[in-house]
mmCIF file with all atom_site columns, C-alpha atoms in Angstrom:
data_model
loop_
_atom_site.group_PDB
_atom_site.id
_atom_site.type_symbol
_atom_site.label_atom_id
_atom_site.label_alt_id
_atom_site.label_comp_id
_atom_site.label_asym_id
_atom_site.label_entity_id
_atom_site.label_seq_id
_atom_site.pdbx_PDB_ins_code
_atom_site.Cartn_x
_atom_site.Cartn_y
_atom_site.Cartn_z
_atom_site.occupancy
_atom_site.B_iso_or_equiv
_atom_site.pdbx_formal_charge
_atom_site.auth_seq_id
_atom_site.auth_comp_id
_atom_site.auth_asym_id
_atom_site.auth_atom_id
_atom_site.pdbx_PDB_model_num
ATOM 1   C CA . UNK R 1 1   ? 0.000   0.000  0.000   1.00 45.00 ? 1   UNK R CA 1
ATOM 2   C CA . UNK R 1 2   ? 3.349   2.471  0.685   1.00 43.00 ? 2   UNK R CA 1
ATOM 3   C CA . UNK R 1 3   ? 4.451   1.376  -2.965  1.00 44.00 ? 3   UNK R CA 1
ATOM 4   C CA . UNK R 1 4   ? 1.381   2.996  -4.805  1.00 42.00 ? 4   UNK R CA 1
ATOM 5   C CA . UNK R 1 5   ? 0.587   5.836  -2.203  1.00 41.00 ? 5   UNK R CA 1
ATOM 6   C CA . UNK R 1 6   ? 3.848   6.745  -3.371  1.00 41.00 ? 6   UNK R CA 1
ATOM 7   C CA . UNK R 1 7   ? 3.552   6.306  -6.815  1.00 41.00 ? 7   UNK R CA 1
ATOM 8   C CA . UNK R 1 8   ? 0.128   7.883  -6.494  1.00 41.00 ? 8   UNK R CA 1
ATOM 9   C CA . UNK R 1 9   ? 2.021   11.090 -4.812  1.00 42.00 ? 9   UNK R CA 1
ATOM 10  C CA . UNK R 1 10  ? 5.286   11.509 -7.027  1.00 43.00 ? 10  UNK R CA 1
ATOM 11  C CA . UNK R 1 11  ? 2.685   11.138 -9.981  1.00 45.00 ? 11  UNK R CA 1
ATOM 12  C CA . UNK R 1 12  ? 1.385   14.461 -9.572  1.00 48.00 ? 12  UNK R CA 1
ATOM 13  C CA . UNK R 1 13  ? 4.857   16.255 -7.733  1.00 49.00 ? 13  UNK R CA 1
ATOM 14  C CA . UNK R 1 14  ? 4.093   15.060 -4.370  1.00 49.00 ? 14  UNK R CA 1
ATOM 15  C CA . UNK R 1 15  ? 0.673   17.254 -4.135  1.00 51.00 ? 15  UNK R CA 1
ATOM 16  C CA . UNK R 1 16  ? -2.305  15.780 -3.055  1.00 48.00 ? 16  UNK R CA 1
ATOM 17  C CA . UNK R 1 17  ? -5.236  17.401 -4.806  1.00 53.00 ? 17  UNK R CA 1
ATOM 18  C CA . UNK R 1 18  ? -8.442  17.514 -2.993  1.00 53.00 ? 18  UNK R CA 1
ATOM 19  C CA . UNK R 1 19  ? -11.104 18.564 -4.220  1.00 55.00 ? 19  UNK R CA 1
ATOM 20  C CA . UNK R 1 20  ? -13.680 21.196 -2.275  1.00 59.00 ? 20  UNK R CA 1
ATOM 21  C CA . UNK R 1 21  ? -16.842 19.246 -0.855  1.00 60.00 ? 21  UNK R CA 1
ATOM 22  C CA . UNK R 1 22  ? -16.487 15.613 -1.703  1.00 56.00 ? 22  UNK R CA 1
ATOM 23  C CA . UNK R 1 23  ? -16.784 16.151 -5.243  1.00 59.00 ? 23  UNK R CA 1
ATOM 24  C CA . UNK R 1 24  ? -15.834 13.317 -7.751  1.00 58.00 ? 24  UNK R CA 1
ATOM 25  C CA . UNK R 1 25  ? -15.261 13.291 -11.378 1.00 60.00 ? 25  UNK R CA 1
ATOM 26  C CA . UNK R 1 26  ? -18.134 12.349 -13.626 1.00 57.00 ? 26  UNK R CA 1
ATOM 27  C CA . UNK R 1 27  ? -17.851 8.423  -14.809 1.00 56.00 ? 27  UNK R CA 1
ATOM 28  C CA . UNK R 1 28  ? -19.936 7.553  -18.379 1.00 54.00 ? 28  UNK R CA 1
ATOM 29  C CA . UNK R 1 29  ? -21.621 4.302  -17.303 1.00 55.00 ? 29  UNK R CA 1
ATOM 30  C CA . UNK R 1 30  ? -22.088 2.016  -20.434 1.00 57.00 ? 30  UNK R CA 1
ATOM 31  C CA . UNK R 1 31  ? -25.929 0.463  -19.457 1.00 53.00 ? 31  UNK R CA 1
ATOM 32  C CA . UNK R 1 32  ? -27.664 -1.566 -22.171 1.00 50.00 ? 32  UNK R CA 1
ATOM 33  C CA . UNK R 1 33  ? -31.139 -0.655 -21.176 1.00 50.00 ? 33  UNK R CA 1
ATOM 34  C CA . UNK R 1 34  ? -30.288 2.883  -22.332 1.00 50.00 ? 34  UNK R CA 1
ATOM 35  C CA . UNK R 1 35  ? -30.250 1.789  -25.773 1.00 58.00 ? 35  UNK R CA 1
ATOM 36  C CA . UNK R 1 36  ? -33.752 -0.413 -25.889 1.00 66.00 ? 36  UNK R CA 1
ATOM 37  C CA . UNK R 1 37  ? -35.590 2.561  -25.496 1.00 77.00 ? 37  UNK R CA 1
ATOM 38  C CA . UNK R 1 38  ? -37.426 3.877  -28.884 1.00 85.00 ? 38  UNK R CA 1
ATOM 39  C CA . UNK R 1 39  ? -36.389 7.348  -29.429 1.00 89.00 ? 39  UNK R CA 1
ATOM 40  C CA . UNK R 1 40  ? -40.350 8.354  -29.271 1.00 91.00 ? 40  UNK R CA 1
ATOM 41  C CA . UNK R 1 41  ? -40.782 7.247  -26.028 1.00 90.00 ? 41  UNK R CA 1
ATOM 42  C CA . UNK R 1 42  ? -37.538 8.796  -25.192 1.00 92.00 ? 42  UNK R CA 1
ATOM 43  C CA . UNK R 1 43  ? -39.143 11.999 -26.356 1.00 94.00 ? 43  UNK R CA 1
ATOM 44  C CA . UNK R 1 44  ? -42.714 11.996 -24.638 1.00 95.00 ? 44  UNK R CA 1
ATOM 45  C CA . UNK R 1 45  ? -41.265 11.272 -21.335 1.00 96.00 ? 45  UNK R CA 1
ATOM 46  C CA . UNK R 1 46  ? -38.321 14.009 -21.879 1.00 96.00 ? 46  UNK R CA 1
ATOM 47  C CA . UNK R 1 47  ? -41.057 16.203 -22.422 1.00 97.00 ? 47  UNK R CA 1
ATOM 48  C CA . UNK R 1 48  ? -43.088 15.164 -19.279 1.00 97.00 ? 48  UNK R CA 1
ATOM 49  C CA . UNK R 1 49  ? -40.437 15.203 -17.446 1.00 98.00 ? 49  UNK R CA 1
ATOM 50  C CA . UNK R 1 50  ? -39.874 19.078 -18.202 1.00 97.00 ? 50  UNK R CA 1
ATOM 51  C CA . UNK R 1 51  ? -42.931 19.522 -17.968 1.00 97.00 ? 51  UNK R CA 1
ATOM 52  C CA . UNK R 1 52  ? -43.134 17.891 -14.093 1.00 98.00 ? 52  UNK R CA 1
ATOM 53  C CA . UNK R 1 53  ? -39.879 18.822 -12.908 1.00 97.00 ? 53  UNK R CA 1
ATOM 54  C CA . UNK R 1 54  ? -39.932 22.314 -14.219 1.00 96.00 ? 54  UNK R CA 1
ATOM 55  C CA . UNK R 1 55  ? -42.930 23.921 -15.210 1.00 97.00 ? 55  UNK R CA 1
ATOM 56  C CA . UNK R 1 56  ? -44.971 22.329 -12.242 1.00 98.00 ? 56  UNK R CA 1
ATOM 57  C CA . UNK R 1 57  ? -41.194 22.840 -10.561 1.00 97.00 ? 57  UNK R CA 1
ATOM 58  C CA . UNK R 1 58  ? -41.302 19.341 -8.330  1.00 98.00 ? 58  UNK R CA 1
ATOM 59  C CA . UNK R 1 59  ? -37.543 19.847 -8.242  1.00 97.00 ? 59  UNK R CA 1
ATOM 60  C CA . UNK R 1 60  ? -38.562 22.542 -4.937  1.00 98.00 ? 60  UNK R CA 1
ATOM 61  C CA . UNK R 1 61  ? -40.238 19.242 -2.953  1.00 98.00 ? 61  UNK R CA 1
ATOM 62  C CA . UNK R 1 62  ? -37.189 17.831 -0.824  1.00 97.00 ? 62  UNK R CA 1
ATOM 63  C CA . UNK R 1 63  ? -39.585 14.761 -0.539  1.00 97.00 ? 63  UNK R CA 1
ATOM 64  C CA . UNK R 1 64  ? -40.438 14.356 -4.267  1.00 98.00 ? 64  UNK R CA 1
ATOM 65  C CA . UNK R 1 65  ? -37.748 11.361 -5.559  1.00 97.00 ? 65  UNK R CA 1
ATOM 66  C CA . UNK R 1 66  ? -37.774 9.716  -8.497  1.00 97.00 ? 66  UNK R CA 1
ATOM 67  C CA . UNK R 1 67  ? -40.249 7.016  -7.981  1.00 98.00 ? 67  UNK R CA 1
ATOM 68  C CA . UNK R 1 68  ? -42.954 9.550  -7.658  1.00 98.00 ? 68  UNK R CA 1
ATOM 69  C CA . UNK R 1 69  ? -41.752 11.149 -10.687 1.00 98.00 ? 69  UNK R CA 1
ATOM 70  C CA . UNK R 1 70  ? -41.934 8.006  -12.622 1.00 98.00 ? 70  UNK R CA 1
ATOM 71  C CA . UNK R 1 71  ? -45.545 7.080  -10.957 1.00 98.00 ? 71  UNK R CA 1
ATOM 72  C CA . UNK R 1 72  ? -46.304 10.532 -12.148 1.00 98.00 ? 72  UNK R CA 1
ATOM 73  C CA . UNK R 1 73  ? -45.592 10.572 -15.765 1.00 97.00 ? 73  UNK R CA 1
ATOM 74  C CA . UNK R 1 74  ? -46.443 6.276  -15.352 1.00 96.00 ? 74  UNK R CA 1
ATOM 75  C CA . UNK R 1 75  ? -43.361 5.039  -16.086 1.00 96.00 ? 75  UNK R CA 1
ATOM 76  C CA . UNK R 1 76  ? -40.979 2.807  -14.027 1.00 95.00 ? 76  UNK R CA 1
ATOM 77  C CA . UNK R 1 77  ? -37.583 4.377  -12.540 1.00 95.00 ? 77  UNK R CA 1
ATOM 78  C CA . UNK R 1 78  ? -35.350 2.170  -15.079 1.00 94.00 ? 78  UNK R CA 1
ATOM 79  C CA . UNK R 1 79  ? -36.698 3.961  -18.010 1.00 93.00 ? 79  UNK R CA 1
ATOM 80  C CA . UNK R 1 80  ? -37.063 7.115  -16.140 1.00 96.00 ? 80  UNK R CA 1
ATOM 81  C CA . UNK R 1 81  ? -33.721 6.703  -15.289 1.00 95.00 ? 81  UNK R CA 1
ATOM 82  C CA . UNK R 1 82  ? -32.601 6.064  -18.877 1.00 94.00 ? 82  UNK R CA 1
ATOM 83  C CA . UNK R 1 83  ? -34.189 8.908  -20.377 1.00 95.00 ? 83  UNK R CA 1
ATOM 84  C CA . UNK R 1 84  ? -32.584 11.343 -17.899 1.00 96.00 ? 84  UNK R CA 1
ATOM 85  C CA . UNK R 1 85  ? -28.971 10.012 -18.224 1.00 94.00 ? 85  UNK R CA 1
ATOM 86  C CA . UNK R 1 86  ? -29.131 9.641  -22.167 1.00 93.00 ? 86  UNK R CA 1
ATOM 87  C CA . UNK R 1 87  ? -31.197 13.320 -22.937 1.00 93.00 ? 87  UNK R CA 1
ATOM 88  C CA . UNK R 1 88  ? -30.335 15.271 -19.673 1.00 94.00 ? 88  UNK R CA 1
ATOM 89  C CA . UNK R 1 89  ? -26.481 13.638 -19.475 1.00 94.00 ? 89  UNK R CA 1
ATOM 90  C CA . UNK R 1 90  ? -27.098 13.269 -15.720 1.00 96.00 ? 90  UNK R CA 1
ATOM 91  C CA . UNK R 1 91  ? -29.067 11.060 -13.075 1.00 96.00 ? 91  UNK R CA 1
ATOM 92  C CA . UNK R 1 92  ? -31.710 12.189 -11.065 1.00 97.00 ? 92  UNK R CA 1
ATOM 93  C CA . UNK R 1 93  ? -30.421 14.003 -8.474  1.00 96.00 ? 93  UNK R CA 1
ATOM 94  C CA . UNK R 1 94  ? -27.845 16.092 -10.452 1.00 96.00 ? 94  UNK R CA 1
ATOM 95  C CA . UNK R 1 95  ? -31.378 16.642 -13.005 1.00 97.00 ? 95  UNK R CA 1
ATOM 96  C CA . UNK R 1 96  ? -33.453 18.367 -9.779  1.00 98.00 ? 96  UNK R CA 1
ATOM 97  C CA . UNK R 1 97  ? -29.799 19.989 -8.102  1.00 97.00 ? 97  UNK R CA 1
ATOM 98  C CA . UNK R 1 98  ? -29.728 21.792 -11.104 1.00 97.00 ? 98  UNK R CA 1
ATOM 99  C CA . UNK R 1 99  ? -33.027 23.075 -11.351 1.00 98.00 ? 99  UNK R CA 1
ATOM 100 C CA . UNK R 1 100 ? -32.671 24.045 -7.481  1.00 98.00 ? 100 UNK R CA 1
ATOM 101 C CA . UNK R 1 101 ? -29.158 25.858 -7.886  1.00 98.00 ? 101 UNK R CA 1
ATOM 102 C CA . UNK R 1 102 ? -30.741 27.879 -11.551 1.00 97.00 ? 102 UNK R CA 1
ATOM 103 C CA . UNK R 1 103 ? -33.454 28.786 -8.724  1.00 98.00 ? 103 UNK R CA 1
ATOM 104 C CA . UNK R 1 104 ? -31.075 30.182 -5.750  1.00 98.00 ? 104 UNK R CA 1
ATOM 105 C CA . UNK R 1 105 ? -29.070 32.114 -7.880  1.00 98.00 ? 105 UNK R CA 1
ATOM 106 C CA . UNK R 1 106 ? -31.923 34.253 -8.258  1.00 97.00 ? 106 UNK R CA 1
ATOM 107 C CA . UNK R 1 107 ? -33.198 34.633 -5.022  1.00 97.00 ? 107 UNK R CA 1
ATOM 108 C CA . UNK R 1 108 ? -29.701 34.852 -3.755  1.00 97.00 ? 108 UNK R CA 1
ATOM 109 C CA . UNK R 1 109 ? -29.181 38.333 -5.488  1.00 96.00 ? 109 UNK R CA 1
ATOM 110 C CA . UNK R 1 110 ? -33.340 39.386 -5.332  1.00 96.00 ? 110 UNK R CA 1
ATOM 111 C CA . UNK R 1 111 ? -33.721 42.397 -3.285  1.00 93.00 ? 111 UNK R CA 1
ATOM 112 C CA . UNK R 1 112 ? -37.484 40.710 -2.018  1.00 96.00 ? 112 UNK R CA 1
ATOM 113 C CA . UNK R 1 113 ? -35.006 37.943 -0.662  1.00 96.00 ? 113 UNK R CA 1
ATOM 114 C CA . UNK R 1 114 ? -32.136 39.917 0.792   1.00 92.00 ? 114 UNK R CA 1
ATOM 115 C CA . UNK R 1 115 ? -32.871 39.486 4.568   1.00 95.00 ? 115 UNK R CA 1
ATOM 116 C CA . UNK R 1 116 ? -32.665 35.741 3.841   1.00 96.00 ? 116 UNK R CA 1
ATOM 117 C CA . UNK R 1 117 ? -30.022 33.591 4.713   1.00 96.00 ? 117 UNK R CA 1
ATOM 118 C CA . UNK R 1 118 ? -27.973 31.228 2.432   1.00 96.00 ? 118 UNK R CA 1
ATOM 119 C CA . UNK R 1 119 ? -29.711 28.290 4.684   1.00 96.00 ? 119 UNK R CA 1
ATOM 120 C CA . UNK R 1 120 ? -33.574 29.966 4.301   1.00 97.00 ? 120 UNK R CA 1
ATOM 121 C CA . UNK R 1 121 ? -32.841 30.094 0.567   1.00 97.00 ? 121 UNK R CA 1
ATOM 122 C CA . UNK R 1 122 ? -31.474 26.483 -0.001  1.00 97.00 ? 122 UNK R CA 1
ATOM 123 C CA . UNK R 1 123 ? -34.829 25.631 2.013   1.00 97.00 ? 123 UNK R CA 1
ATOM 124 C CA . UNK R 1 124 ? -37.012 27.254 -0.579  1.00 97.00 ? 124 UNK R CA 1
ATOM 125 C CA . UNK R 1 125 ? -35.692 25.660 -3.623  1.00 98.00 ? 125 UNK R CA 1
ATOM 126 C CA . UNK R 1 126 ? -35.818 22.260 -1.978  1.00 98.00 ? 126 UNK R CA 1
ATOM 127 C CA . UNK R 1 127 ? -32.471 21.609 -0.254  1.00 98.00 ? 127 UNK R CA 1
ATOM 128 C CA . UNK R 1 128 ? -32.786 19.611 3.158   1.00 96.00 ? 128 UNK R CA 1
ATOM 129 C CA . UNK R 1 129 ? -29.639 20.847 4.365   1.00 94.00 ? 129 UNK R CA 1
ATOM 130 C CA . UNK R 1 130 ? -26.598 23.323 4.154   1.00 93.00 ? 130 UNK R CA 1
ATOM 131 C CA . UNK R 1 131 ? -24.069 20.547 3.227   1.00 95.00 ? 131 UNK R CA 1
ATOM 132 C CA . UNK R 1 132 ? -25.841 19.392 0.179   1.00 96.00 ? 132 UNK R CA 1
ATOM 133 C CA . UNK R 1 133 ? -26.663 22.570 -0.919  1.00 97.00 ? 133 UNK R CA 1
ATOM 134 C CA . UNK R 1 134 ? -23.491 23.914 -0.650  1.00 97.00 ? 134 UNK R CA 1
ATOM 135 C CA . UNK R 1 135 ? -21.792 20.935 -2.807  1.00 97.00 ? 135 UNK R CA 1
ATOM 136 C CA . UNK R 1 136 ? -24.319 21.125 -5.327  1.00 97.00 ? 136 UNK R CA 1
ATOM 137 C CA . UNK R 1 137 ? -24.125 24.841 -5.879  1.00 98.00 ? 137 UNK R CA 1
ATOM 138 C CA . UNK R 1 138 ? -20.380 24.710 -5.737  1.00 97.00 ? 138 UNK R CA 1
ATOM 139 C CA . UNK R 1 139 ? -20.374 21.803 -8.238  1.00 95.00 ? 139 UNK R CA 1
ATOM 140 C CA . UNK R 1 140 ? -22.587 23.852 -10.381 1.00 96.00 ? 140 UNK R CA 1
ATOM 141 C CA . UNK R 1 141 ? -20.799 27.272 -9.934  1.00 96.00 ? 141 UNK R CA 1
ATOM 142 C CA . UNK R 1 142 ? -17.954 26.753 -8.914  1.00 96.00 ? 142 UNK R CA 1
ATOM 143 C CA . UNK R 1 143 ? -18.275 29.351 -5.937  1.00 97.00 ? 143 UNK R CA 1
ATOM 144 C CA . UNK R 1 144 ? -19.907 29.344 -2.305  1.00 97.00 ? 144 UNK R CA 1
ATOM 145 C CA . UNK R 1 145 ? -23.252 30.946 -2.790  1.00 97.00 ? 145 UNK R CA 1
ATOM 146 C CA . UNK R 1 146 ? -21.928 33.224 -0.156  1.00 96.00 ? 146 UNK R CA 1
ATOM 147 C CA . UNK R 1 147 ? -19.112 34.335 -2.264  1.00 96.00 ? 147 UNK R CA 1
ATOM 148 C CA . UNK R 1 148 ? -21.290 34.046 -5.130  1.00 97.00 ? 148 UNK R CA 1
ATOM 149 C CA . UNK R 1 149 ? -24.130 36.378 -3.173  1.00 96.00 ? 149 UNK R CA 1
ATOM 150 C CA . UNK R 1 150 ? -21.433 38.612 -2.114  1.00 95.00 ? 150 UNK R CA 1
ATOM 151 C CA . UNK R 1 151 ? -19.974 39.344 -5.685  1.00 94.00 ? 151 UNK R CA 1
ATOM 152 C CA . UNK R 1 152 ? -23.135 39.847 -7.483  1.00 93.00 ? 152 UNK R CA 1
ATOM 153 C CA . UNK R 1 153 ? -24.375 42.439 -4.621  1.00 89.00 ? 153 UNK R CA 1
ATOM 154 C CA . UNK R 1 154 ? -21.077 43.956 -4.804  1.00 89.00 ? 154 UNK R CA 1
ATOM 155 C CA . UNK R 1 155 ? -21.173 44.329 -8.837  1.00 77.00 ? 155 UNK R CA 1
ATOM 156 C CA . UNK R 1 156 ? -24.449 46.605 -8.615  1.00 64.00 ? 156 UNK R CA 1
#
């Protein structure tokens, strides 16, 4: 274990890189199910799944998962699942962070929201706690959205 922790180290000057807030790179997963679906169905559940996750914006219910979504649009979670990673290029979660971060950096910088806190905001677009929010906004941003509140405010 010495040997490649070594090897691992001099690899890259003997400077460990971490990375801020757990974050890992992004693996493509080669899943044969992904390519069984017909490119129409594809389509009508890409488009209820906007429709859902957006324009009724689910993505602000902390309790809404996937298997509601899929009972919703009355589909089951492996072809839910398909459609989001082969149309959206992401799973699930990263599909309703996304929506959620788009959503903060709004109110983040909204004068009708400026008496709110970082933790009041990531509340209202469906975050269950500061940790989470804060990776996925950093992961999306790449900034704190206290940094990222600060500079906008700052730039008016």
């Amino acid at each position: 274990m010495r040997e490649r922790e070594k090897n691992v180290s001099s690899s890259n000057g003997g400077v460990s890189e971490k990375k801020p807030y757990n974050l890992r790179e992004r693996k493509i997963k080669n899943a044969a199910y992904r390519d069984m679906i017909r490119a129409e169905l594809a389509d009508e559940l890409y488009d209820k799944i906007v429709n859902v996750i957006v324009v009724q914006k689910k993505y602000k219910d902390p309790d809404y998962s996937a298997k509601d979504l899929a009972a919703d649009i009355k589909t089951n979670t492996r072809y839910l699942s398909a459609v989001i990673n082969s149309r959206f290029g992401m799973n699930y979660s990263c599909l309703v962070n996304e929506y959620r971060i788009k959503d903060a950096l709004h109110l983040l910088v909204d004068k009708r929201y400026v008496e709110k806190n970082v933790e009041e905001i990531s509340a209202m677009v469906g975050f269950t706690n500061r940790q989470s929010f804060y990776a996925a906004f950093y992961k999306n941003t790449g900034e704190t959205p206290n940094g990222y509140r600060k500079r906008k405010l700052e730039g008016r």
